[in-house]
Coordinates of C-alpha atoms and ligand atoms in Angstrom, one line a residue:
X1 CA 0.0 0.0 0.0
X2 CA 2.3 2.7 -1.2
X3 CA 0.7 6.1 -1.9
X4 CA 2.2 8.0 -4.9
X5 CA 1.8 11.1 -2.7
X6 CA 3.3 11.8 0.7
X7 CA 2.7 15.4 1.7
X8 CA 4.0 15.5 5.3
X9 CA 7.5 14.5 6.5
X10 CA 10.5 15.8 8.4
X11 CA 14.2 16.1 7.7
X12 CA 17.1 17.0 10.1
X13 CA 16.4 20.7 9.4
X14 CA 13.8 20.1 12.2
X15 CA 13.2 16.9 14.1
X16 CA 13.7 14.3 11.4
X17 CA 16.6 11.8 11.5
X18 CA 17.6 12.0 7.8
X19 CA 19.1 14.8 5.8
X20 CA 16.8 16.2 3.2
X21 CA 18.8 14.3 0.5
X22 CA 18.5 11.0 2.4
X23 CA 14.8 11.6 2.9
X24 CA 14.2 12.1 -0.8
X25 CA 16.2 9.0 -1.7
X26 CA 14.2 6.9 0.8
X27 CA 11.0 8.3 -0.7
X28 CA 12.1 7.4 -4.2
X29 CA 13.2 3.9 -3.1
X30 CA 9.8 3.3 -1.5
X31 CA 7.9 4.3 -4.6
X32 CA 6.7 7.8 -3.6
X33 CA 6.4 9.9 -6.8
X34 CA 5.3 13.2 -5.2
X35 CA 6.9 14.3 -1.9
X36 CA 6.4 17.4 0.2
X37 CA 9.0 18.2 2.9
X38 CA 7.2 19.9 5.8
X39 CA 9.8 20.7 8.5
X40 CA 8.6 22.4 11.7
X41 CA 8.7 26.2 11.2
X42 CA 11.7 26.1 8.8
X43 CA 12.3 26.0 5.0
X44 CA 16.0 25.3 5.5
X45 CA 15.9 21.7 4.1
X46 CA 14.2 22.6 0.9
X47 CA 17.1 23.5 -1.4
X48 CA 18.9 20.2 -0.7
X49 CA 15.7 18.2 -1.1
X50 CA 15.0 19.9 -4.4
X51 CA 18.4 19.2 -5.8
X52 CA 18.1 15.5 -4.7
X53 CA 14.6 15.2 -6.2
X54 CA 15.8 16.6 -9.5
X55 CA 18.6 14.0 -9.6
X56 CA 16.2 11.2 -8.8
X57 CA 13.4 12.4 -11.0
X58 CA 10.7 12.7 -8.4
X59 CA 8.2 15.5 -8.0
X60 CA 9.2 17.7 -5.0
X61 CA 6.7 20.0 -3.3
X62 CA 8.1 22.6 -1.0
X63 CA 6.3 22.8 2.3
X64 CA 6.4 23.7 6.0
X65 CA 4.6 22.7 9.2
X66 CA 3.7 25.9 11.1
X67 CA 3.1 25.8 14.9
X68 CA 0.0 27.9 15.7
X69 CA -1.8 28.7 19.0
X70 CA -5.6 29.0 18.7
X71 CA -7.7 29.4 21.9
X72 CA -4.8 28.3 24.0
X73 CA -4.2 25.1 22.1
X74 CA -1.3 24.2 19.7
X75 CA -2.3 23.3 16.1
X76 CA 0.0 22.4 13.2
X77 CA -0.8 23.9 9.9
X78 CA 0.9 22.6 6.8
X79 CA 1.8 25.0 4.0
X80 CA 2.1 23.0 0.8
X81 CA 3.4 23.9 -2.7
X82 CA 4.7 27.3 -1.6
X83 CA 7.4 29.6 -2.7
X84 CA 10.2 29.1 -0.2
X85 CA 11.6 32.5 -1.1
X86 CA 8.5 34.4 -0.1
X87 CA 9.5 37.4 2.1
X88 CA 6.4 37.4 4.4
X89 CA 6.6 33.6 4.9
X90 CA 10.3 33.8 5.8
X91 CA 9.8 36.8 8.1
X92 CA 6.9 34.9 9.9
X93 CA 9.0 31.8 10.3
X94 CA 11.9 33.8 11.6
X95 CA 9.7 34.9 14.6
X96 CA 8.9 31.2 15.3
X97 CA 12.6 30.3 15.1
X98 CA 13.2 32.9 17.8
X99 CA 10.4 31.6 19.9
X100 CA 11.8 28.0 19.6
X101 CA 15.3 29.2 20.5
X102 CA 14.0 30.9 23.7
X103 CA 11.8 28.0 24.5
X104 CA 14.7 25.6 24.3
X105 CA 16.5 27.6 27.0
X106 CA 13.4 27.5 29.2
X107 CA 13.0 23.7 28.8
X108 CA 16.7 23.2 29.6
X109 CA 16.4 25.4 32.7
X110 CA 13.3 23.5 33.9
X111 CA 15.0 20.1 33.4
X112 CA 18.0 21.4 35.3
X113 CA 15.8 22.4 38.2
X114 CA 14.4 18.9 38.1
X115 CA 18.0 17.5 38.5
X116 CA 18.7 16.9 34.8
X117 CA 21.4 19.5 33.9
X118 CA 23.3 20.3 30.7
X119 CA 20.8 19.7 28.0
X120 CA 20.9 23.0 26.2
X121 CA 24.4 22.8 24.6
X122 CA 23.8 19.2 23.7
X123 CA 20.4 19.7 22.0
X124 CA 21.8 22.7 20.2
X125 CA 24.6 20.5 18.9
X126 CA 22.2 17.8 17.9
X127 CA 20.0 20.3 16.0
X128 CA 23.1 21.5 14.2
X129 CA 21.7 25.0 13.6
X130 CA 18.2 23.7 12.6
X131 CA 15.0 24.0 14.6
X132 CA 15.2 22.8 18.2
X133 CA 12.1 20.7 19.0
X134 CA 11.0 18.6 22.0
X135 CA 12.1 15.6 20.0
X136 CA 15.7 16.7 20.4
X137 CA 15.2 16.9 24.2
X138 CA 13.6 13.4 24.1
X139 CA 16.7 12.1 22.2
X140 CA 18.9 13.8 24.8
X141 CA 16.9 12.2 27.7
X142 CA 17.4 8.8 26.1
X143 CA 21.1 9.3 25.4
X144 CA 21.7 10.4 29.1
X145 CA 19.7 7.4 30.4
X146 CA 16.9 9.5 31.9
X147 CA 14.3 7.8 29.6
X148 CA 14.2 4.4 28.0
X149 CA 12.6 5.6 24.8
X150 CA 11.5 8.7 23.0
X151 CA 7.9 8.0 24.0
X152 CA 8.9 7.7 27.6
X153 CA 10.9 10.9 27.4
X154 CA 7.7 12.7 26.3
X155 CA 5.5 10.9 28.9
X156 CA 7.7 11.6 31.9
X157 CA 9.4 15.0 31.1
X158 CA 8.1 16.8 28.0
X159 CA 4.4 16.4 27.6
X160 CA 2.0 19.0 28.9
X161 CA 2.1 19.1 32.7
X162 CA 5.5 17.4 33.0
X163 CA 8.6 19.1 34.4
X164 CA 10.2 20.0 31.1
X165 CA 7.0 21.4 29.5
X166 CA 6.7 25.1 29.0
X167 CA 3.7 26.9 27.5
X168 CA 4.5 28.7 24.2
X169 CA 2.4 31.2 22.3
X170 CA 3.1 30.2 18.7
X171 CA 1.9 32.1 15.6
X172 CA -1.7 33.3 15.4
X173 CA -3.8 31.2 13.1
X174 CA -4.7 34.2 10.9
X175 CA -1.0 35.2 10.6
X176 CA 0.1 31.7 9.6
X177 CA -2.6 31.5 7.0
X178 CA -1.6 34.8 5.6
X179 CA 2.1 33.8 5.3
X180 CA 1.1 30.6 3.5
X181 CA -1.2 32.6 1.2
X182 CA 1.5 35.2 0.5
X183 CA 3.8 32.4 -0.5
X184 CA 1.2 31.0 -2.9
X185 CA 0.8 27.8 -0.8
X186 CA -2.2 25.7 0.3
X187 CA -2.9 25.6 4.0
X188 CA -3.8 22.2 5.4
X189 CA -4.7 21.2 9.0
X190 CA -2.2 18.4 10.0
X191 CA -3.3 15.3 12.0
X192 CA -6.6 16.6 13.2
X193 CA -7.3 13.8 15.6
X194 CA -4.0 14.1 17.4
X195 CA -4.8 17.3 19.4
X196 CA -7.0 15.5 21.9
X197 CA -9.8 18.0 21.1
X198 CA -13.5 17.5 21.7
X199 CA -15.5 17.1 18.5
X200 CA -17.1 20.5 19.2
X201 CA -13.8 22.3 19.5
X202 CA -12.5 20.6 16.4
X203 CA -15.6 21.8 14.5
X204 CA -15.1 25.3 15.8
X205 CA -11.5 25.2 14.7
X206 CA -12.4 24.0 11.2
X207 CA -15.0 26.6 10.7
X208 CA -12.5 29.4 11.7
X209 CA -9.8 27.8 9.6
X210 CA -12.0 27.6 6.6
X211 CA -13.3 31.1 6.9
X212 CA -9.7 32.5 7.3
X213 CA -8.5 30.8 4.1
X214 CA -7.6 27.3 5.2
X215 CA -8.0 25.0 2.2
X216 CA -7.3 21.4 3.3
X217 CA -7.4 18.8 6.0
X218 CA -5.1 15.8 6.4
X219 CA -7.5 12.9 5.9
X220 CA -5.0 10.1 5.8
X221 CA -2.1 10.2 8.3
X222 CA 0.7 7.8 9.2
X223 CA -1.2 5.7 11.6
X224 CA -4.8 6.3 10.5
X225 CA -7.4 3.5 11.1
X226 CA -10.2 3.2 8.5
X227 CA -12.5 4.8 11.2
X228 CA -10.3 7.8 11.5
X229 CA -10.2 8.2 7.7
X230 CA -14.0 8.1 7.5
X231 CA -14.3 10.7 10.3
X232 CA -11.9 13.0 8.6
X233 CA -13.4 12.5 5.2
X234 CA -16.7 13.6 6.7
X235 CA -15.1 16.8 8.0
X236 CA -13.5 17.4 4.6
X237 CA -16.9 17.2 2.8
X238 CA -18.7 19.1 5.5
X239 CA -16.3 22.0 5.6
X240 CA -15.5 21.9 1.9
X241 CA -11.9 21.2 2.5
X242 CA -9.5 19.4 0.2
X243 CA -8.1 16.1 1.4
X244 CA -4.4 15.6 2.1
X245 CA -2.3 12.4 2.7
X246 CA 0.9 12.5 4.8
X247 CA 2.9 10.0 6.8
X248 CA 4.5 12.5 9.2
X249 CA 7.6 10.4 8.8
X250 CA 10.5 11.4 11.1
X251 CA 12.9 8.5 11.6
X252 CA 13.6 5.1 10.0
X253 CA 14.0 3.7 13.5
X254 CA 10.3 4.3 14.1
X255 CA 9.5 1.4 11.8
X256 CA 5.7 1.7 12.2
X257 CA 5.6 4.9 10.2
X258 CA 7.3 5.1 6.8
X259 CA 7.2 7.3 3.8
X260 CA 4.3 6.6 1.5
X261 CA 2.7 3.9 3.6
X262 CA -0.7 5.4 3.3
X263 CA -4.2 4.4 2.5
X264 CA -6.0 6.2 -0.4
X265 CA -8.4 9.1 0.0
X266 CA -12.1 8.0 0.2
X267 CA -14.4 8.8 -2.7
X268 CA -16.0 12.3 -2.6
X269 CA -12.9 13.9 -1.1
X270 CA -11.0 16.2 -3.6
X271 CA -7.3 15.6 -3.4
X272 CA -5.3 18.6 -2.2
X273 CA -2.9 18.2 -5.2
X274 CA -5.6 19.3 -7.6
X275 CA -4.9 22.8 -6.1
X276 CA -1.2 22.5 -7.0
X277 CA -1.8 22.5 -10.8
X278 CA -2.0 25.8 -12.5
X279 CA -5.6 26.7 -13.3
Ligands
AMP1 P1 7.6 20.7 19.4 O1 7.0 21.3 18.2 O2 9.0 21.2 19.7 O3 6.7 20.9 20.6 O4 7.7 19.2 19.2 C1 6.6 18.5 18.7 C2 7.2 17.2 18.1 O5 7.4 16.3 19.1 C3 6.1 16.6 17.2 O6 6.1 17.1 15.9 C4 6.4 15.1 17.2 O7 7.4 14.8 16.3 C5 7.1 15.0 18.6 N1 6.2 14.4 19.6 C6 5.2 15.0 20.3 N2 4.7 14.1 21.2 C7 5.3 13.0 21.1 C8 5.2 11.7 21.7 N3 4.3 11.5 22.7 N4 6.1 10.7 21.3 C9 7.0 11.0 20.4 N5 7.1 12.1 19.7 C10 6.3 13.1 20.1
MN2 MN1 7.9 16.5 14.7
MN3 MN1 2.7 17.9 13.7
MN4 MN1 4.8 16.7 11.3

């Protein structure tokens, strides 16, 4: 079950394990023909991915996954098929990069207070100048023996309410949508069922998202069950949103999620890539 499209994945420009070139090669090897790179709040991996995609003859779609705060809750908005040189987009992401930089120092200080000192320099080295995410802290916790796995690192230290968690005000929804729009991209709500929202809050979000210019919803995600896909397809039809498919691949060591291992979109949902073609 390889999908020709995979429109959500990460390189080591954010919290992925592979370089952009390695990621594109893996996608090509697995039979993905159309790949979007969507690193967290950065476009830094795009030039290398594009070069590699040209060499391998696969269709590369520049993208990003933007962190947004709406009604006190973090949402991830994908910008797909955008111009990575757009000034407003780059300026907006620069603000988020600063927020991430400051948050990393706060997380490190909180971990230190909790008896786990010295993370900041090491996660900065791990990120190698790219975006620092909680995934980097989770890898650090495992490397130092404070957690047995990435999942446990999140559960014990990094998830909401845990010692290393710190509240962040990410971009406003309206701002993120305006940056994506300025860059000629298509805005898609990522993994809608992973925010732990009530159905009524998700519906309110989708209605705000749609009226502010949001165009799509991720209907097929890396670990979707058929029931999830049906639920999300219903939202797509109800809010007149295009359907996207994306694995949210991060790491070949997480063998349960791989590039392109995705079910197809249910009938009656218009694929988001129809919006990529010139009218
Ligand atoms: P951040 O945007 O820095 O808060 O980090 C969010 C990233 O952490 C997500 O994109 C996931 O890749 C990862 N993540 C969040 N929760 C978990 C979890 N429970 N287990 C593993 N990875 C997680
Ligand atoms: Mn991630
Ligand atoms: Mn996400
Ligand atoms: Mn993602």
